[in-house]
Amino acid sequence: VGSRCLEHSRSEFSEENLQFYLACEQYKHSSNNFSLQRRAKEIGSTYIKPGAPREVNLDSKTRDLSLQLLQAPSHASLSLAQKRIFSLLDLDCYPRFLQSDIYLSLLREAD
């Protein structure tokens, strides 16, 4: 099921949003300060910084605040950015997923 969700998000050009959301979940559960700092740097450079390889669609205020909070990372540093991306997924991508051939085939397989 997870691979099919990624497949759909790829077709919707929102794969980076789903990957970012999942990376934030891992970040929140970092077990030590070293891990938290390493993930903060990785998430910032991969998803948040302008021109990042998988840059997510954040408003400038959320982007700037997130980058600032990641300078001294805590488990809550990405909460606002994660909420914004979740909203995009929930309001935009998810409803289209429910209408997609991928989802409909999953329903048929479940029967």
CSV table of C-alpha atoms in Angstrom, one decimal:
chain,number,residue,atom,x,y,z
A,1,VAL,CA,0.0,0.0,0.0
A,2,GLY,CA,2.8,2.4,0.9
A,3,SER,CA,4.5,2.0,-2.5
A,4,ARG,CA,1.2,2.7,-4.2
A,5,CYS,CA,0.7,5.9,-2.2
A,6,LEU,CA,4.2,7.0,-3.3
A,7,GLU,CA,3.3,6.1,-6.9
A,8,HIS,CA,0.2,8.3,-6.7
A,9,SER,CA,2.1,11.2,-5.1
A,10,ARG,CA,4.7,10.9,-7.8
A,11,SER,CA,2.0,11.2,-10.5
A,12,GLU,CA,0.6,14.2,-8.6
A,13,PHE,CA,4.0,15.9,-8.4
A,14,SER,CA,3.7,15.9,-4.6
A,15,GLU,CA,6.1,13.0,-3.7
A,16,GLU,CA,8.5,15.5,-2.0
A,17,ASN,CA,5.6,16.6,0.3
A,18,LEU,CA,4.9,13.0,1.4
A,19,GLN,CA,8.7,12.3,1.9
A,20,PHE,CA,9.0,15.6,3.9
A,21,TYR,CA,6.1,14.6,6.1
A,22,LEU,CA,7.7,11.2,6.8
A,23,ALA,CA,11.1,12.7,7.4
A,24,CYS,CA,9.5,15.1,10.0
A,25,GLU,CA,8.0,12.1,11.7
A,26,GLN,CA,11.4,10.4,12.0
A,27,TYR,CA,12.9,13.7,13.1
A,28,LYS,CA,10.4,14.1,15.9
A,29,HIS,CA,11.4,10.6,17.2
A,30,SER,CA,15.1,11.2,17.1
A,31,SER,CA,16.6,9.6,20.2
A,32,ASN,CA,19.5,11.8,20.9
A,33,ASN,CA,20.8,15.3,20.2
A,34,PHE,CA,23.4,14.1,17.6
A,35,SER,CA,20.6,12.4,15.6
A,36,LEU,CA,18.4,15.4,15.9
A,37,GLN,CA,21.1,17.8,14.6
A,38,ARG,CA,22.0,15.5,11.8
A,39,ARG,CA,18.4,15.1,10.6
A,40,ALA,CA,17.7,18.9,11.0
A,41,LYS,CA,20.6,19.7,8.7
A,42,GLU,CA,19.5,17.0,6.2
A,43,ILE,CA,15.8,18.1,6.2
A,44,GLY,CA,16.7,21.7,5.8
A,45,SER,CA,19.1,21.2,2.9
A,46,THR,CA,16.9,18.6,1.2
A,47,TYR,CA,13.4,20.1,1.6
A,48,ILE,CA,13.3,23.6,3.1
A,49,LYS,CA,16.1,25.8,1.8
A,50,PRO,CA,15.2,27.7,-1.4
A,51,GLY,CA,16.4,25.7,-4.4
A,52,ALA,CA,16.7,22.5,-2.3
A,53,PRO,CA,16.6,19.3,-4.4
A,54,ARG,CA,13.2,18.3,-3.1
A,55,GLU,CA,12.0,21.7,-2.1
A,56,VAL,CA,8.5,21.7,-0.6
A,57,ASN,CA,5.9,24.4,-1.1
A,58,LEU,CA,6.1,26.5,2.1
A,59,ASP,CA,5.2,30.1,2.4
A,60,SER,CA,8.2,32.3,3.1
A,61,LYS,CA,7.3,33.0,6.7
A,62,THR,CA,7.0,29.3,7.6
A,63,ARG,CA,10.2,28.5,5.6
A,64,ASP,CA,12.2,31.3,7.3
A,65,LEU,CA,10.9,30.3,10.8
A,66,SER,CA,11.7,26.6,10.2
A,67,LEU,CA,15.2,27.3,9.0
A,68,GLN,CA,15.7,29.6,12.0
A,69,LEU,CA,14.4,26.9,14.4
A,70,LEU,CA,16.6,24.3,12.9
A,71,GLN,CA,19.7,26.3,13.9
A,72,ALA,CA,19.1,25.1,17.4
A,73,PRO,CA,17.0,22.0,16.8
A,74,SER,CA,14.4,20.6,19.1
A,75,HIS,CA,11.8,17.9,18.5
A,76,ALA,CA,9.2,20.7,17.7
A,77,SER,CA,11.3,22.7,15.3
A,78,LEU,CA,9.5,21.4,12.2
A,79,SER,CA,6.0,21.2,13.6
A,80,LEU,CA,4.6,24.2,11.8
A,81,ALA,CA,6.2,23.2,8.4
A,82,GLN,CA,4.9,19.7,8.8
A,83,LYS,CA,1.4,20.9,9.6
A,84,ARG,CA,1.5,23.1,6.4
A,85,ILE,CA,2.5,20.2,4.2
A,86,PHE,CA,0.0,17.9,5.8
A,87,SER,CA,-2.7,20.5,4.9
A,88,LEU,CA,-1.5,20.5,1.3
A,89,LEU,CA,-1.6,16.7,1.2
A,90,ASP,CA,-5.0,16.5,3.0
A,91,LEU,CA,-6.8,19.2,1.0
A,92,ASP,CA,-5.2,18.6,-2.4
A,93,CYS,CA,-3.5,15.3,-3.0
A,94,TYR,CA,-5.6,13.0,-0.8
A,95,PRO,CA,-9.0,13.7,-2.3
A,96,ARG,CA,-7.6,13.0,-5.8
A,97,PHE,CA,-6.0,9.8,-4.5
A,98,LEU,CA,-9.4,8.6,-3.4
A,99,GLN,CA,-10.6,9.0,-7.0
A,100,SER,CA,-7.5,7.5,-8.6
A,101,ASP,CA,-7.2,4.1,-10.4
A,102,ILE,CA,-4.5,3.1,-7.8
A,103,TYR,CA,-6.9,3.5,-4.9
A,104,LEU,CA,-9.8,1.9,-6.7
A,105,SER,CA,-7.5,-1.1,-7.5
A,106,LEU,CA,-6.6,-1.4,-3.8
A,107,LEU,CA,-10.3,-1.5,-2.9
A,108,ARG,CA,-10.9,-4.3,-5.4
A,109,GLU,CA,-7.9,-6.2,-4.0
A,110,ALA,CA,-9.3,-5.9,-0.5
A,111,ASP,CA,-12.6,-7.5,-1.4
